[in-house]
Short mmCIF file of C-alpha atoms in Angstrom, two decimals:
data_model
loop_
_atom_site.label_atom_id
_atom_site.label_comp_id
_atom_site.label_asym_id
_atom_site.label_seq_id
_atom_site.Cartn_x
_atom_site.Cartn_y
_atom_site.Cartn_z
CA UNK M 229 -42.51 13.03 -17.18
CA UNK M 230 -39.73 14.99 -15.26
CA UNK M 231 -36.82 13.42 -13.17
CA UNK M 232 -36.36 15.62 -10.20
CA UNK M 233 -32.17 14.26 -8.86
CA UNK M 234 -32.53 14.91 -5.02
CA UNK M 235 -28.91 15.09 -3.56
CA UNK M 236 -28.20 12.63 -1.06
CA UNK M 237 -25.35 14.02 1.42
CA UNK M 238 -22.89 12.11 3.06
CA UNK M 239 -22.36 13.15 6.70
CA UNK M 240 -18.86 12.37 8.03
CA UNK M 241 -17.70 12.70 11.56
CA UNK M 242 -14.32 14.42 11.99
CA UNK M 243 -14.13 13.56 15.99
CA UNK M 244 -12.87 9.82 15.81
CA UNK M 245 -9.72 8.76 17.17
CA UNK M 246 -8.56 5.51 15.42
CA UNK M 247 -4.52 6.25 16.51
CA UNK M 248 -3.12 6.97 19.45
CA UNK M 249 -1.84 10.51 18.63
CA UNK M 250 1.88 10.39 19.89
CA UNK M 251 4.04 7.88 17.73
CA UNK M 252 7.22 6.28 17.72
CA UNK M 253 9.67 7.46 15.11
CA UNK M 254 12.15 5.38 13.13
CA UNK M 255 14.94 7.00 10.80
CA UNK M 256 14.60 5.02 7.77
CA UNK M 257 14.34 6.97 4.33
CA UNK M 258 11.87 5.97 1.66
CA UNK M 259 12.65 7.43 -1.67
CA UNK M 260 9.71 8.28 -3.66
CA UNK M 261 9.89 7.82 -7.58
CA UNK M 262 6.93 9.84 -8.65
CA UNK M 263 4.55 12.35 -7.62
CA UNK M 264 1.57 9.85 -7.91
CA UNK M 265 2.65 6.46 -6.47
CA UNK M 266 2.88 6.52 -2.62
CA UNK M 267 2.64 2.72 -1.70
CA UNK M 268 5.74 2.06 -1.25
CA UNK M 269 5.68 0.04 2.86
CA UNK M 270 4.35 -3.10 3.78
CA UNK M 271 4.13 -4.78 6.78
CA UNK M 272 3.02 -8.38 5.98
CA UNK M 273 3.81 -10.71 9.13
CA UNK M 274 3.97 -8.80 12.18
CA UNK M 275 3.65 -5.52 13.94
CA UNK M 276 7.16 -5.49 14.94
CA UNK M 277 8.66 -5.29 11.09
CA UNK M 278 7.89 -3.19 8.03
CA UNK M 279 9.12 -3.23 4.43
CA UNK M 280 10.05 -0.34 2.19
CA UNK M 281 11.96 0.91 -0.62
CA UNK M 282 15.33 3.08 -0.70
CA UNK M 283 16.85 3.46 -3.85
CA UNK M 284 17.08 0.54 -5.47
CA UNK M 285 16.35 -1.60 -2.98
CA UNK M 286 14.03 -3.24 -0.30
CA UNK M 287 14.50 -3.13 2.96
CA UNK M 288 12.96 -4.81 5.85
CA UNK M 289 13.14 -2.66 9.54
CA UNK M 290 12.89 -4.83 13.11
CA UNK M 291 11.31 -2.09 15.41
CA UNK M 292 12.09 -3.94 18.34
CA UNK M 293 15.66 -4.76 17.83
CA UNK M 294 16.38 -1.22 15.19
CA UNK M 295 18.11 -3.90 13.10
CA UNK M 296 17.53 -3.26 8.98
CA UNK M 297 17.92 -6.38 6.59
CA UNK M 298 18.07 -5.72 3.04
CA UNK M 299 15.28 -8.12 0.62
CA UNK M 300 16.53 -7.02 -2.46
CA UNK M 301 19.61 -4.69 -3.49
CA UNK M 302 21.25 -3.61 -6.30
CA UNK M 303 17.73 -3.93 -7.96
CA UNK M 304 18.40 -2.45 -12.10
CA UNK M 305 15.28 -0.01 -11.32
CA UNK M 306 14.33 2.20 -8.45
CA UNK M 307 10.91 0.76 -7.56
CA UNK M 308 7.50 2.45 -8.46
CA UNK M 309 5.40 -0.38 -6.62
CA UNK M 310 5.87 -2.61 -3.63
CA UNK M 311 3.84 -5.43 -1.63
CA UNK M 312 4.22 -8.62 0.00
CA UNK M 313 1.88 -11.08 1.02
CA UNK M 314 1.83 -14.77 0.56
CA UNK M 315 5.43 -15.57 1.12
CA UNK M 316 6.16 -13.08 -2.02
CA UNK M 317 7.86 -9.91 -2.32
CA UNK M 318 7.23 -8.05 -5.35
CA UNK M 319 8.43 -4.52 -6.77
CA UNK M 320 7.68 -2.79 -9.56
CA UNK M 321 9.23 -0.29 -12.20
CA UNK M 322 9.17 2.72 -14.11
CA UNK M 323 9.65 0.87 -17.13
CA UNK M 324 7.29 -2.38 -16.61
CA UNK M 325 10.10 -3.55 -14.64
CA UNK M 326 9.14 -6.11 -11.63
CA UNK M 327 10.82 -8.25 -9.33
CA UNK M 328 9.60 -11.13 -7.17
CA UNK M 329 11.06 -12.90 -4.38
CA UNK M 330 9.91 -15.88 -2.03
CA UNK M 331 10.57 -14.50 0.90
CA UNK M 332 11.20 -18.29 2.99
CA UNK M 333 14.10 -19.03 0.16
CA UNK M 334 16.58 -17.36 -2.50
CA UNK M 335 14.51 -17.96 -5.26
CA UNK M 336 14.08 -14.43 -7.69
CA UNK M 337 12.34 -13.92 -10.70
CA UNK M 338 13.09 -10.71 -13.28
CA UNK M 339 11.02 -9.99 -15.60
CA UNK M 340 9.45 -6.97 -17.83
CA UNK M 341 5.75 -7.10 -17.73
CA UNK M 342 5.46 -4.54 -20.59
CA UNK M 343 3.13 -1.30 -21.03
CA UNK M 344 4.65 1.26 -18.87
CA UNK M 345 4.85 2.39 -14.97
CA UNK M 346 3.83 -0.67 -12.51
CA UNK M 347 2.11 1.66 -10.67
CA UNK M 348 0.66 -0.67 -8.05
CA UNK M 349 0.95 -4.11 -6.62
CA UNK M 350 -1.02 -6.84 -5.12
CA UNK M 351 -0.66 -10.53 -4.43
CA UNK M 352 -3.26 -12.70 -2.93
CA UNK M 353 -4.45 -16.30 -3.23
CA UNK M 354 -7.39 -17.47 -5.68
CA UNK M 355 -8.48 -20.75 -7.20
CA UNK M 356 -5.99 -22.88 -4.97
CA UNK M 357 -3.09 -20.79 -6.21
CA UNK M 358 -1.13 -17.17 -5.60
CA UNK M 359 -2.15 -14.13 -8.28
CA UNK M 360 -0.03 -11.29 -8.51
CA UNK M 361 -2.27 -8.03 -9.54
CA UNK M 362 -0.20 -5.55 -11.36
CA UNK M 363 -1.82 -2.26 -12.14
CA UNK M 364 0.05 -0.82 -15.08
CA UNK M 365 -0.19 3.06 -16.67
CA UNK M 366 -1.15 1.56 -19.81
CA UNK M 367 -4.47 1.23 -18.43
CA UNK M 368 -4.54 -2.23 -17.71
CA UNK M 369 -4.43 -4.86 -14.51
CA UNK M 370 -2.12 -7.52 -15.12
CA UNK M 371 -2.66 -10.87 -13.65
CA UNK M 372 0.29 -13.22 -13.35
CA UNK M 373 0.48 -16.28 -11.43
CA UNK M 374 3.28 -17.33 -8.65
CA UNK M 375 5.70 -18.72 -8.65
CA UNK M 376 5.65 -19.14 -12.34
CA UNK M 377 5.01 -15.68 -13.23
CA UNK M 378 2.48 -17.04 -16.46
CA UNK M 379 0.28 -14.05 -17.17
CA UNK M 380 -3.03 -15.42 -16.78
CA UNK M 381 -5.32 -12.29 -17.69
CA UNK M 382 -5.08 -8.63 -19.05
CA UNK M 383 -7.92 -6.37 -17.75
CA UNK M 384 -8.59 -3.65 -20.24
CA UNK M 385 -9.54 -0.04 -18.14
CA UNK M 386 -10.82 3.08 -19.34
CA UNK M 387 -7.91 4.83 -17.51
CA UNK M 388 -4.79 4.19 -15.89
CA UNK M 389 -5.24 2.77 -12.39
CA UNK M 390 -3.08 4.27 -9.70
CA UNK M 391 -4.12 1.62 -7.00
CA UNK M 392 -5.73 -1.81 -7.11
CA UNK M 393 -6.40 -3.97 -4.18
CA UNK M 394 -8.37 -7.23 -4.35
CA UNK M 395 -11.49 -8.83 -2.31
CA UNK M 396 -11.07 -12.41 -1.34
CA UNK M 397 -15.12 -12.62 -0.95
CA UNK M 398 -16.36 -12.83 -4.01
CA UNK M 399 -14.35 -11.94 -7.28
CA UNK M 400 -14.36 -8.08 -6.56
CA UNK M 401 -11.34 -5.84 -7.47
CA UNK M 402 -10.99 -2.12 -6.17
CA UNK M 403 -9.39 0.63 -8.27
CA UNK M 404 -8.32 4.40 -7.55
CA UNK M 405 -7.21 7.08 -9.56
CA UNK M 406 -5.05 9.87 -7.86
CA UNK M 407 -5.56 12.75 -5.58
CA UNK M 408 -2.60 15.40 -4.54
CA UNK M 409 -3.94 16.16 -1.59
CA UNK M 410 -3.54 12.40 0.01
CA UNK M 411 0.26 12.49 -0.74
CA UNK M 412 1.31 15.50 1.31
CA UNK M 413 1.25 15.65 5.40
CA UNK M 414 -2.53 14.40 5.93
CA UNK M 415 -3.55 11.13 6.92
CA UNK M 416 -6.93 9.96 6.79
CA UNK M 417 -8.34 6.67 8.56
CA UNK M 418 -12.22 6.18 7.66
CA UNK M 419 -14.51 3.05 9.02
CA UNK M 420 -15.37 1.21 6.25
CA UNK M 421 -18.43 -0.51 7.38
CA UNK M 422 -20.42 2.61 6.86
CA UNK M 423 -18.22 5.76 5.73
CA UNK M 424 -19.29 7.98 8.15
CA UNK M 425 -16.21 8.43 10.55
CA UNK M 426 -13.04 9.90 10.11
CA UNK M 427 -9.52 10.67 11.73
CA UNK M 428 -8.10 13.20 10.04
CA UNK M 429 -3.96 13.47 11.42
CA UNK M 430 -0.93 15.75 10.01
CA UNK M 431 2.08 14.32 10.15
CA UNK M 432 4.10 17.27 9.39
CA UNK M 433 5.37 19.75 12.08
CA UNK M 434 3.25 23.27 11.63
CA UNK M 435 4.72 25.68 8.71
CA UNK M 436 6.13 22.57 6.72
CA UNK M 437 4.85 20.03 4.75
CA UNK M 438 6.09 15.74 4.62
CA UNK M 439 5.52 14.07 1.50
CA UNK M 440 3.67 10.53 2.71
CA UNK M 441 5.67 7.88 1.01
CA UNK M 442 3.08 5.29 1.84
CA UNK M 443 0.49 3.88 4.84
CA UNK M 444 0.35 0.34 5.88
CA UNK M 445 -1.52 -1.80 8.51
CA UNK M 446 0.16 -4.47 10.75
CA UNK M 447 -1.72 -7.61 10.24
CA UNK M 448 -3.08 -7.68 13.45
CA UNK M 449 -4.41 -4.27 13.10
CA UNK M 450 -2.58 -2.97 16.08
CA UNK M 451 -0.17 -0.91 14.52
CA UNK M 452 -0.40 1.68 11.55
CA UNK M 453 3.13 2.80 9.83
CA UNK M 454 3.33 6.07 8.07
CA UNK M 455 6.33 6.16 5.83
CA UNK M 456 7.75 9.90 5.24
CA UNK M 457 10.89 10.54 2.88
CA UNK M 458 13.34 10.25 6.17
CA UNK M 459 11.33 8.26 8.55
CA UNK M 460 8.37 6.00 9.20
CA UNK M 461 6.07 6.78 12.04
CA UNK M 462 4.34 4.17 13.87
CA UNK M 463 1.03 5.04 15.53
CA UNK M 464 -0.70 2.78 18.06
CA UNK M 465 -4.44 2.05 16.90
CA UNK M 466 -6.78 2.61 20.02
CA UNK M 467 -7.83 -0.65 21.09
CA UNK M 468 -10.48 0.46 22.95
CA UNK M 469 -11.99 2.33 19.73
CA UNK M 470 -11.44 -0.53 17.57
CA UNK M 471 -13.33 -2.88 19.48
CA UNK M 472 -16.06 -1.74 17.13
CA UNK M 473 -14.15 -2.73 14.00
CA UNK M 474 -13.89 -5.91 12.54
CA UNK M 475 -10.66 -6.86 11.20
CA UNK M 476 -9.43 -4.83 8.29
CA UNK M 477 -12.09 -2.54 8.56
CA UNK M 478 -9.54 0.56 8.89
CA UNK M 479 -8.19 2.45 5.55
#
């Protein structure tokens, strides 16, 4: 008996408009630490602040009042990796570095986590307590808990996982690999409840290209930041369009 594989394409609509397509532009600079690891903003608690990385350190940027608080400074590394969620701030290293910091109180932790590049970050809250995810080159996921930083699990991969986010329904953990083309002047925004529509938006003025130093979401999905290498653009999502998502159902 013969198995006949009938292709099965996926149709995706290029005509959505998620964002508003004028945004507002802030001059803060994001440095980027290698050609693969582009998650380097955050905006945790409200539309009106992001978090991102220059040099070696973190930064926090008011967009109302332009004012710029620094999180950490005078970090030993240049960080790789950055997120916050929970009440934590976390960054990560070239060299398995990674810092964490409670963002309502002084308290740090330093620690090396081993392997090699923390290439990605993630905390979120399982089993009553806080997990930090830490996706490491060596082809591993890292799970430590907070604030004690005890490493609770070490998820073996067949490769080395560029991106990890995690699923509070369920026990489900998403991975990525890389792709050039996302890290250079395109942005794409896709509905996740079915795949099939997409914004596609350049960031770049025509003739050059802007290396994308990260994306994030505001948490009340009103707001997307862009981080370039010498600003962050902030795009308005159209509420009218999103009436048709659910809540986080942007990426």
């Amino acid at each position: 008996m013969s198995i006949v594989y009938k292709s099965q394409t996926q149709i995706i609509r290029d005509d959505c408009e998620f964002l508003k397509p004028i945004p507002r532009v802030h001059q803060q600079r994001l440095t980027i630490q290698h050609w693969q690891l582009r998650d380097l903003i955050t905006c945790p608690k409200t539309s009106e602040e992001f978090i991102y990385v220059n040099q070696n350190a973190v930064n926090a940027y008011n967009t109302r009042t332009k004012a710029t608080t620094q999180l950490m400074k005078d970090l030993t590394f240049h960080p790789t990796s950055l997120t916050a969620s929970c009440g934590y701030l976390a960054a990560g290293g070239q060299r398995s570095q990674l810092m964490v910091r409670q963002m309502n109180s002084n308290w740090f932790a330093h620690t090396s986590v081993g392997g090699s590049i923390n290439n990605a970050l993630c905390i979120s809250e399982h089993l009553g307590g806080t997990r930090l995810l830490i996706s490491n080159n060596d082809e591993t996921i890292k799970v430590y808990s907070l604030p004690g930083l005890q490493r609770l699990a070490n998820i073996q991969l067949p490769t080395a996982v560029n991106y990890g986010g995690y699923q509070k329904i369920g026990t489900y953990t998403a991975t990525t690999e890389a792709s050039f083309s996302e890290h250079v002047s395109y942005v794409n925004l896709v509905d996740a409840r079915t795949f099939h529509d997409r914004q596609v938006i350049r960031v770049a003025p025509p003739g050059n290209d802007e290396h994308i130093s990260g994306i994030a979401m505001s948490p009340d999905s009103k707001v997307c930041f862009v981080g370039l290498e010498n600003s962050v653009l902030e795009f308005d999502v159209d509420t009218i369009t999103r009436r048709s998502f659910p809540s986080g159902s942007l990426i």
